[in-house]
CSV table of C-alpha atoms and ligand atoms in Angstrom, one decimal:
chain,number,residue,atom,x,y,z
O,1,UNK,CA,183.0,66.6,-169.8
O,2,UNK,CA,181.6,69.5,-172.4
O,3,UNK,CA,185.2,71.4,-173.5
O,4,UNK,CA,187.2,68.8,-171.6
O,5,UNK,CA,186.9,66.3,-174.2
O,6,UNK,CA,189.7,67.7,-178.0
O,7,UNK,CA,190.4,66.6,-181.3
O,8,UNK,CA,193.5,66.0,-180.4
O,9,UNK,CA,192.5,62.9,-177.2
O,10,UNK,CA,190.2,61.2,-179.4
O,11,UNK,CA,192.8,58.4,-181.2
O,12,UNK,CA,193.5,58.0,-177.9
O,13,UNK,CA,190.4,57.8,-175.9
O,14,UNK,CA,189.4,55.2,-179.0
O,15,UNK,CA,192.2,52.7,-177.7
O,16,UNK,CA,191.5,53.1,-174.1
O,17,UNK,CA,187.6,53.9,-173.4
O,18,UNK,CA,185.6,53.0,-176.8
O,19,UNK,CA,183.5,49.8,-177.5
O,20,UNK,CA,184.4,47.9,-180.5
O,21,UNK,CA,181.6,49.6,-182.7
O,22,UNK,CA,183.4,53.3,-182.5
O,23,UNK,CA,186.7,51.6,-182.6
O,24,UNK,CA,186.0,50.1,-186.1
O,25,UNK,CA,184.6,53.1,-186.9
O,26,UNK,CA,187.8,55.2,-185.8
O,27,UNK,CA,189.8,53.4,-187.1
O,28,UNK,CA,188.1,53.3,-190.3
O,29,UNK,CA,189.1,56.1,-190.5
O,30,UNK,CA,191.8,56.6,-189.5
O,31,UNK,CA,193.0,54.5,-192.7
O,32,UNK,CA,190.7,55.7,-195.1
O,33,UNK,CA,190.4,59.4,-193.8
O,34,UNK,CA,187.0,59.4,-195.1
O,35,UNK,CA,183.7,57.9,-193.5
O,36,UNK,CA,180.4,56.8,-194.6
O,37,UNK,CA,176.9,59.1,-194.6
O,38,UNK,CA,175.8,56.0,-192.0
O,39,UNK,CA,179.5,55.7,-190.0
O,40,UNK,CA,179.6,59.6,-189.5
O,41,UNK,CA,176.2,60.1,-188.1
O,42,UNK,CA,176.5,56.8,-186.0
O,43,UNK,CA,180.2,57.9,-184.7
O,44,UNK,CA,179.8,61.7,-184.5
O,45,UNK,CA,176.7,61.0,-182.2
O,46,UNK,CA,178.8,58.8,-180.2
O,47,UNK,CA,182.2,61.8,-180.2
O,48,UNK,CA,179.3,64.7,-179.3
O,49,UNK,CA,178.2,62.2,-175.7
O,50,UNK,CA,181.1,61.8,-175.0
O,51,UNK,CA,182.2,65.6,-174.5
O,52,UNK,CA,183.0,67.1,-177.7
O,53,UNK,CA,181.8,70.3,-178.3
O,54,UNK,CA,180.8,71.7,-182.3
O,55,UNK,CA,184.7,73.9,-183.0
O,56,UNK,CA,186.8,70.2,-181.6
O,57,UNK,CA,184.3,67.9,-183.3
O,58,UNK,CA,184.2,70.2,-186.7
O,59,UNK,CA,188.8,70.0,-186.4
O,60,UNK,CA,187.9,66.3,-185.3
O,61,UNK,CA,186.6,65.5,-188.9
O,62,UNK,CA,188.2,68.1,-190.2
O,63,UNK,CA,191.9,66.8,-189.9
O,64,UNK,CA,190.7,63.2,-190.3
O,65,UNK,CA,189.3,64.2,-193.6
O,66,UNK,CA,192.8,64.9,-195.0
O,67,UNK,CA,192.7,64.4,-198.3
O,68,UNK,CA,189.6,66.8,-199.4
O,69,UNK,CA,190.4,70.1,-199.9
O,70,UNK,CA,189.4,73.5,-197.6
O,71,UNK,CA,185.8,73.8,-199.6
O,72,UNK,CA,185.0,70.4,-200.4
O,73,UNK,CA,184.9,70.0,-196.4
O,74,UNK,CA,182.9,73.0,-195.7
O,75,UNK,CA,180.2,72.2,-198.8
O,76,UNK,CA,180.2,68.8,-197.8
O,77,UNK,CA,181.0,67.5,-194.2
O,78,UNK,CA,180.5,71.2,-191.7
O,79,UNK,CA,177.3,71.2,-192.0
O,80,UNK,CA,175.9,68.3,-191.5
O,81,UNK,CA,177.8,68.1,-188.7
O,82,UNK,CA,176.8,70.8,-187.4
O,83,UNK,CA,173.5,70.2,-188.7
O,84,UNK,CA,173.8,67.0,-185.6
O,85,UNK,CA,174.8,69.5,-182.8
O,86,UNK,CA,171.4,70.7,-183.9
O,87,UNK,CA,173.3,74.1,-184.6
O,88,UNK,CA,171.8,73.5,-188.7
O,89,UNK,CA,168.2,73.0,-189.9
O,90,UNK,CA,165.6,71.7,-187.9
O,91,UNK,CA,168.3,72.0,-184.9
O,92,UNK,CA,167.4,69.6,-183.7
O,93,UNK,CA,170.0,68.3,-179.8
O,94,UNK,CA,170.2,65.0,-181.4
O,95,UNK,CA,171.3,61.6,-179.0
O,96,UNK,CA,173.6,59.1,-180.1
O,97,UNK,CA,172.1,55.8,-180.6
O,98,UNK,CA,171.5,52.9,-178.2
O,99,UNK,CA,173.1,49.3,-179.3
O,100,UNK,CA,169.0,48.3,-180.0
O,101,UNK,CA,169.5,51.5,-182.7
O,102,UNK,CA,172.9,50.6,-184.6
O,103,UNK,CA,171.9,46.8,-184.5
O,104,UNK,CA,168.5,47.4,-186.0
O,105,UNK,CA,169.9,49.9,-188.0
O,106,UNK,CA,170.5,49.7,-191.4
O,107,UNK,CA,173.1,46.4,-192.0
O,108,UNK,CA,176.6,47.0,-193.4
O,109,UNK,CA,177.3,46.1,-197.1
O,110,UNK,CA,180.9,45.4,-197.8
O,111,UNK,CA,182.7,48.9,-197.2
O,112,UNK,CA,181.5,50.5,-194.3
O,113,UNK,CA,182.0,50.1,-191.2
O,114,UNK,CA,179.0,51.2,-188.9
O,115,UNK,CA,177.0,49.0,-186.7
O,116,UNK,CA,177.4,46.7,-184.0
O,117,UNK,CA,180.8,44.9,-185.4
O,118,UNK,CA,179.6,41.5,-182.4
O,119,UNK,CA,176.6,41.3,-185.5
O,120,UNK,CA,178.2,42.6,-188.5
O,121,UNK,CA,181.5,41.0,-188.4
O,122,UNK,CA,182.8,36.9,-189.1
O,123,UNK,CA,184.3,34.8,-186.0
O,124,UNK,CA,187.5,35.3,-187.8
O,125,UNK,CA,187.0,39.5,-187.7
O,126,UNK,CA,185.8,39.3,-184.9
O,127,UNK,CA,188.3,36.7,-183.2
O,128,UNK,CA,191.1,38.6,-184.7
O,129,UNK,CA,189.4,42.5,-183.4
O,130,UNK,CA,189.2,40.7,-180.0
O,131,UNK,CA,192.9,39.5,-179.6
O,132,UNK,CA,193.7,43.1,-180.8
O,133,UNK,CA,191.5,44.2,-177.4
O,134,UNK,CA,193.5,41.2,-175.6
O,135,UNK,CA,190.8,38.7,-174.8
O,136,UNK,CA,193.8,36.1,-175.8
O,137,UNK,CA,192.2,32.9,-173.3
O,138,UNK,CA,190.6,30.3,-175.5
O,139,UNK,CA,187.8,29.6,-172.9
O,140,UNK,CA,186.8,33.3,-173.0
O,141,UNK,CA,186.7,34.0,-176.7
O,142,UNK,CA,184.5,30.8,-176.9
O,143,UNK,CA,182.2,31.9,-174.3
O,144,UNK,CA,181.9,35.1,-176.5
O,145,UNK,CA,181.2,33.9,-179.6
O,146,UNK,CA,178.5,31.8,-178.3
O,147,UNK,CA,176.7,34.9,-176.7
O,148,UNK,CA,176.8,35.9,-180.2
O,149,UNK,CA,176.1,32.6,-182.1
O,150,UNK,CA,172.7,33.1,-179.8
O,151,UNK,CA,171.9,36.7,-181.2
O,152,UNK,CA,173.1,38.2,-177.3
O,153,UNK,CA,175.3,40.7,-178.8
O,154,UNK,CA,175.2,42.8,-175.9
O,155,UNK,CA,175.9,40.1,-173.4
O,156,UNK,CA,179.3,39.5,-175.7
O,157,UNK,CA,180.2,43.1,-175.6
O,158,UNK,CA,179.5,43.9,-171.9
O,159,UNK,CA,182.0,40.2,-171.3
O,160,UNK,CA,184.2,42.5,-173.4
O,161,UNK,CA,183.8,44.8,-170.5
O,162,UNK,CA,184.7,43.5,-167.8
O,163,UNK,CA,187.8,40.8,-169.6
O,164,UNK,CA,189.3,44.5,-171.5
O,165,UNK,CA,188.6,46.8,-167.2
O,166,UNK,CA,190.1,44.4,-165.1
O,167,UNK,CA,190.8,47.8,-162.6
O,168,UNK,CA,186.8,49.1,-162.6
O,169,UNK,CA,185.8,47.5,-159.1
O,170,UNK,CA,182.4,48.4,-160.0
O,171,UNK,CA,179.9,46.3,-159.3
O,172,UNK,CA,177.3,46.4,-162.2
O,173,UNK,CA,173.9,44.9,-162.2
O,174,UNK,CA,173.3,46.4,-165.6
O,175,UNK,CA,174.6,45.5,-169.6
O,176,UNK,CA,176.0,47.5,-171.7
O,177,UNK,CA,173.2,48.3,-174.3
O,178,UNK,CA,174.4,51.8,-174.9
O,179,UNK,CA,177.8,52.6,-176.7
O,180,UNK,CA,177.8,55.6,-174.8
O,181,UNK,CA,177.6,53.6,-171.0
O,182,UNK,CA,180.5,52.0,-172.3
O,183,UNK,CA,182.6,54.7,-172.7
O,184,UNK,CA,180.9,56.5,-169.5
O,185,UNK,CA,181.9,53.4,-167.0
O,186,UNK,CA,185.6,53.6,-169.7
O,187,UNK,CA,186.4,56.5,-168.5
O,188,UNK,CA,185.3,57.1,-164.8
O,189,UNK,CA,187.4,53.9,-164.7
O,190,UNK,CA,190.4,55.7,-165.8
O,191,UNK,CA,189.9,58.7,-162.4
L,1,LIG,FE1,178.2,48.4,-179.4
L,1,LIG,FE2,177.1,48.0,-178.4
L,1,LIG,FE3,178.1,46.5,-180.3
L,1,LIG,FE4,178.5,46.8,-178.2
L,1,LIG,S1,176.5,45.8,-178.3
L,1,LIG,S2,179.8,46.7,-180.0
L,1,LIG,S3,178.3,49.6,-178.0
L,1,LIG,S4,176.5,48.8,-180.6
């Protein structure tokens, strides 16, 4: 998909195709014009793997980091974006984080937006987020909450995918284990 996804497309893609973790970071970025290091890493690598190439990634972050000068952006952030694409430093082609990597990674503190929301959100915040995604059925919300309470975050996320992608008629045997898998299913179902 490299070259197919451009910086201005990301807002719309976030609405329809991103799992809750990536939606949460995207929303925080849009509201705060900034994301902290761990969120930049999780979200940046996810975007790289949906097909945002490095030039579009630089444009994307520059547009959203609208409260800083070009000089500050170049000095503090451009290098790290290029680093994620293996174009600086040790030139490693970094892979996006799986659900296990994310849930086992650093827990978000107050004001952080990274991590798996099924694990880190309070029940109230999770229900609000799910309602915003159009899930209002009390029974479904209760089932998702039960999955979360039993620490089956990927099961909750898979159910949310099913409820928000009724147009996707593919029968999947495996549940969601990677944010990019969620995106790939959703994006393919749109075509
Ligand atoms: Fe993201 Fe995975 Fe959590 Fe879903 S289960 S919100 S894809 S980390």
